[in-house]
CSV table of C-alpha atoms in Angstrom, one decimal:
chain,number,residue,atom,x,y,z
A,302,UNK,CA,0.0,0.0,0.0
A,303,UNK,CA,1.2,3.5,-0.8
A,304,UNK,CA,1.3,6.6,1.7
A,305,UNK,CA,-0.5,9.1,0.7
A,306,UNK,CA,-0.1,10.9,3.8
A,307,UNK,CA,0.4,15.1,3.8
A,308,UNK,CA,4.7,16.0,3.4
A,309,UNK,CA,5.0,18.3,6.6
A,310,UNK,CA,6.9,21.1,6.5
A,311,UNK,CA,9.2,22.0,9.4
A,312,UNK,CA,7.6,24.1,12.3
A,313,UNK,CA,10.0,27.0,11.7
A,314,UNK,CA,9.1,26.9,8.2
A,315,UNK,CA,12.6,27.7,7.3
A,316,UNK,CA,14.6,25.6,5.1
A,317,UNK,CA,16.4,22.6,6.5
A,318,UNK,CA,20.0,21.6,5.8
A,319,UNK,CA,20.6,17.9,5.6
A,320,UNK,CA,23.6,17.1,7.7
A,321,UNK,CA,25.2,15.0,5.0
A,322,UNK,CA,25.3,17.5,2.0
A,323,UNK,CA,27.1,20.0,3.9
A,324,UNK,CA,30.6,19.7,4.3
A,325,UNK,CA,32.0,20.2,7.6
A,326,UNK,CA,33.8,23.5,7.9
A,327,UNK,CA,36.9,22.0,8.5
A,328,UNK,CA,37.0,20.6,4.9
A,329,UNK,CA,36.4,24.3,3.0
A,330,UNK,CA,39.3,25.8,1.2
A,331,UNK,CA,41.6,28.1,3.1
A,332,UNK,CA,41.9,31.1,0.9
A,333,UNK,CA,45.6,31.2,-0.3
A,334,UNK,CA,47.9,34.6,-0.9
A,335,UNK,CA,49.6,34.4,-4.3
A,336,UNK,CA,52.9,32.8,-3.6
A,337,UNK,CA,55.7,35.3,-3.7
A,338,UNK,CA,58.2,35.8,-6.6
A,339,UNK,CA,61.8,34.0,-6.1
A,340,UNK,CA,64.5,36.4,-4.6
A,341,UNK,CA,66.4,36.6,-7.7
A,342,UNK,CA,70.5,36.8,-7.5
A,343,UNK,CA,72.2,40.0,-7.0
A,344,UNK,CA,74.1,40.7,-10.5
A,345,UNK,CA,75.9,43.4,-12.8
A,346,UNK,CA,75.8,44.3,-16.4
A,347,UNK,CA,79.6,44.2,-18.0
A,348,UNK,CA,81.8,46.8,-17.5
A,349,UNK,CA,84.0,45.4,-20.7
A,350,UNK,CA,84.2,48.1,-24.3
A,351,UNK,CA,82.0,47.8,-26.7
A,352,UNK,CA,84.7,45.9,-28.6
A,353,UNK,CA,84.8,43.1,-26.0
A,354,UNK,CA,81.4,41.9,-26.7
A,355,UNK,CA,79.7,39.4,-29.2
A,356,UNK,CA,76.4,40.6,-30.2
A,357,UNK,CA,73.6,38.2,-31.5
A,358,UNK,CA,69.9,38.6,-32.4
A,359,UNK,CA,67.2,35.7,-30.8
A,360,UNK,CA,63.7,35.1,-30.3
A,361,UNK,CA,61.8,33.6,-27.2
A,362,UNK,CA,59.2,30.5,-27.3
A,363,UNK,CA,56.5,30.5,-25.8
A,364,UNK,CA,57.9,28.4,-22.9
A,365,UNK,CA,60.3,30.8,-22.1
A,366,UNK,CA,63.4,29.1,-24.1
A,367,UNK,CA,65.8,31.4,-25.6
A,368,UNK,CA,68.3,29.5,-28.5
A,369,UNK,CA,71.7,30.9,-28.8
A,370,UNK,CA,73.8,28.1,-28.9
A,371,UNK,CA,76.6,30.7,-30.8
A,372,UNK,CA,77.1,32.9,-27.9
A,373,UNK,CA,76.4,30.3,-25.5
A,374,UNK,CA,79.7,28.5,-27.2
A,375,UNK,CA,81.5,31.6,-26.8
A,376,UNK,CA,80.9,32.4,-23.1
A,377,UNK,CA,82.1,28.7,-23.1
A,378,UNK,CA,78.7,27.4,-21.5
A,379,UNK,CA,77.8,24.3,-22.9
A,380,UNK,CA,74.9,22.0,-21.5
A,381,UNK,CA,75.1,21.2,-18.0
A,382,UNK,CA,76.6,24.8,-17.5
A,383,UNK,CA,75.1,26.2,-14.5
A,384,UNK,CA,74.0,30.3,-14.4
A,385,UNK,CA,72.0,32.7,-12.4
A,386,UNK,CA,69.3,34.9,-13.8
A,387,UNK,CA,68.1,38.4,-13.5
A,388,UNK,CA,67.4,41.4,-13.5
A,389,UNK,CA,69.7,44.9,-13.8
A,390,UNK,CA,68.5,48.1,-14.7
A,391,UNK,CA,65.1,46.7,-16.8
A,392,UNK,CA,67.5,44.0,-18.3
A,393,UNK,CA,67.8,40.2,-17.9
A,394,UNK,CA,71.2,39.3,-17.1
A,395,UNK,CA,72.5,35.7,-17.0
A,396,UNK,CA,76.0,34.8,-15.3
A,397,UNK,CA,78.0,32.0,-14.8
A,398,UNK,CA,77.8,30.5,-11.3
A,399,UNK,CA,78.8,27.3,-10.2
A,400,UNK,CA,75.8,27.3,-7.9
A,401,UNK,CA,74.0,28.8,-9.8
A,402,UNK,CA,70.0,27.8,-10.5
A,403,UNK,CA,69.5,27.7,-14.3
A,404,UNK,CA,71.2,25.0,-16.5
A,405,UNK,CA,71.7,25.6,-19.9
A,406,UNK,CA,70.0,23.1,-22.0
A,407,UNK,CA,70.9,21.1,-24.9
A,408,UNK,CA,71.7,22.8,-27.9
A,409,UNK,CA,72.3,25.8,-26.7
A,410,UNK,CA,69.1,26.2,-24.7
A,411,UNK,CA,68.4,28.7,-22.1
A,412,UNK,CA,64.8,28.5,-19.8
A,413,UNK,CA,64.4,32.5,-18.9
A,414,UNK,CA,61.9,32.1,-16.1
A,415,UNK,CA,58.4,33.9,-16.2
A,416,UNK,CA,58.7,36.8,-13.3
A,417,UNK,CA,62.5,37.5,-14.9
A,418,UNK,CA,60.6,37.7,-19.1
A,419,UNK,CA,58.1,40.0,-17.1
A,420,UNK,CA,60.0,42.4,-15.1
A,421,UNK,CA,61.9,42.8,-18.7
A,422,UNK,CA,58.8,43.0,-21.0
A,423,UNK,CA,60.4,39.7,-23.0
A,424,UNK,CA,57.6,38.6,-24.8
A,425,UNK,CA,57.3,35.1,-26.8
A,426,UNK,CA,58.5,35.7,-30.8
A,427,UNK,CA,59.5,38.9,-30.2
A,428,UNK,CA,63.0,39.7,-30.9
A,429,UNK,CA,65.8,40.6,-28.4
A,430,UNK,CA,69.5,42.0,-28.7
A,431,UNK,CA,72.0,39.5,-26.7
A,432,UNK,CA,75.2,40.4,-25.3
A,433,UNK,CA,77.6,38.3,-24.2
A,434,UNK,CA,80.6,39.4,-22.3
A,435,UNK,CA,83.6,36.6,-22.2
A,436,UNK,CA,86.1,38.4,-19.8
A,437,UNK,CA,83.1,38.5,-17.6
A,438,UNK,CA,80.6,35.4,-18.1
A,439,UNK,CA,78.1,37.7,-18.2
A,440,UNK,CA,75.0,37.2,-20.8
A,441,UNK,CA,72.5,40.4,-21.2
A,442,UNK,CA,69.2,39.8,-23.0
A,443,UNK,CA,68.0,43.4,-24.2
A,444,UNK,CA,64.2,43.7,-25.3
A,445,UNK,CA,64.1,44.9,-29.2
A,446,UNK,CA,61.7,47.9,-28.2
A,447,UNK,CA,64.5,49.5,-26.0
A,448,UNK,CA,67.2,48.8,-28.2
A,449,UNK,CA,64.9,50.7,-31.1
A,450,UNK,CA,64.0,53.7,-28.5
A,451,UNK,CA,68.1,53.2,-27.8
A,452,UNK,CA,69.0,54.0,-31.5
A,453,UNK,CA,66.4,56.3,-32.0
A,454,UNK,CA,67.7,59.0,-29.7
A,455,UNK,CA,71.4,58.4,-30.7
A,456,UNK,CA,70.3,59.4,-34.5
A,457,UNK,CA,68.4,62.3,-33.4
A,458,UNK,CA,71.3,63.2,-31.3
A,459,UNK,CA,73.9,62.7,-34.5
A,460,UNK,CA,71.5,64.8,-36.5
A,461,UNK,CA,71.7,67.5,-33.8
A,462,UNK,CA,68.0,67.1,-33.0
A,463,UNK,CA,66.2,67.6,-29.6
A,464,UNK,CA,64.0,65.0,-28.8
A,465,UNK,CA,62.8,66.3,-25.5
């Protein structure tokens, strides 16, 4: 037989939780803080003439990987060469370290990490300018836009120009 008795409400005529659909509040998500950007190493850009360094021309992934297996070779960093990254003045500056936290990869490989490409406006497919200082170990990666802004006030500054 089938009850067709009245469904009763609760007195309070509130709504009623059911015990085993609510989580307990021990099992709710803590909210977390964004976790904090590494404490990059303390560097400095070469102090070596302009005739001391080799310049080269490459182009980031999208992963972050910068290929310049030529200068690379001449700073004398093959793969397995530990270096530290960061950032100088607005540029990304890699240097050999024996302790260092980077490896360069095969083939002339080098991972830039994300907050370092950001702080320096790097940019996947975009060109940038490297310099690479032997007497010094010392890689710079210069973004394209600052090299162009760079040149651009040196020629108005040949042409006698005031760019102010």
């Amino acid at each position: 037989m089938v009850d067709v008795s009245p469904i009763r409400l609760p007195p309070s005529g509130g709504e009623q939780l059911i015990a085993a659909l609510v989580p307990p509040k021990t099992m709710r998500p803590a909210v977390r803080a964004p976790a904090p950007l590494p404490v990059l190493p303390r560097l400095s850009l070469p102090a070596d003439g302009a005739d001391a360094l080799v310049l080269g021309m490459a182009r980031l992934d999208r992963s972050g990987r910068l290929s310049a297996r030529e200068l690379l070779g001449v700073l004398g960093w093959r793969p397995g060469s530990r270096v530290d990254i960061g950032v100088v003045a607005g540029v990304l500056v890699a240097a050999s370290a024996s302790t260092g936290r980077h490896v360069v990869r095969g083939r002339g490989g080098l991972c830039l990490p994300a907050p370092v490409r950001q702080m320096c406006g790097l940019l996947p497919g975009v060109p940038v300018l490297l310099a690479a200082s032997p007497s010094q170990q010392v890689l710079v990666v210069h973004p394209v836009h600052t090299m162009a802004r760079l040149l651009t006030e040196h020629h108005i500054r040949l042409a006698g120009g005031d760019h102010g």
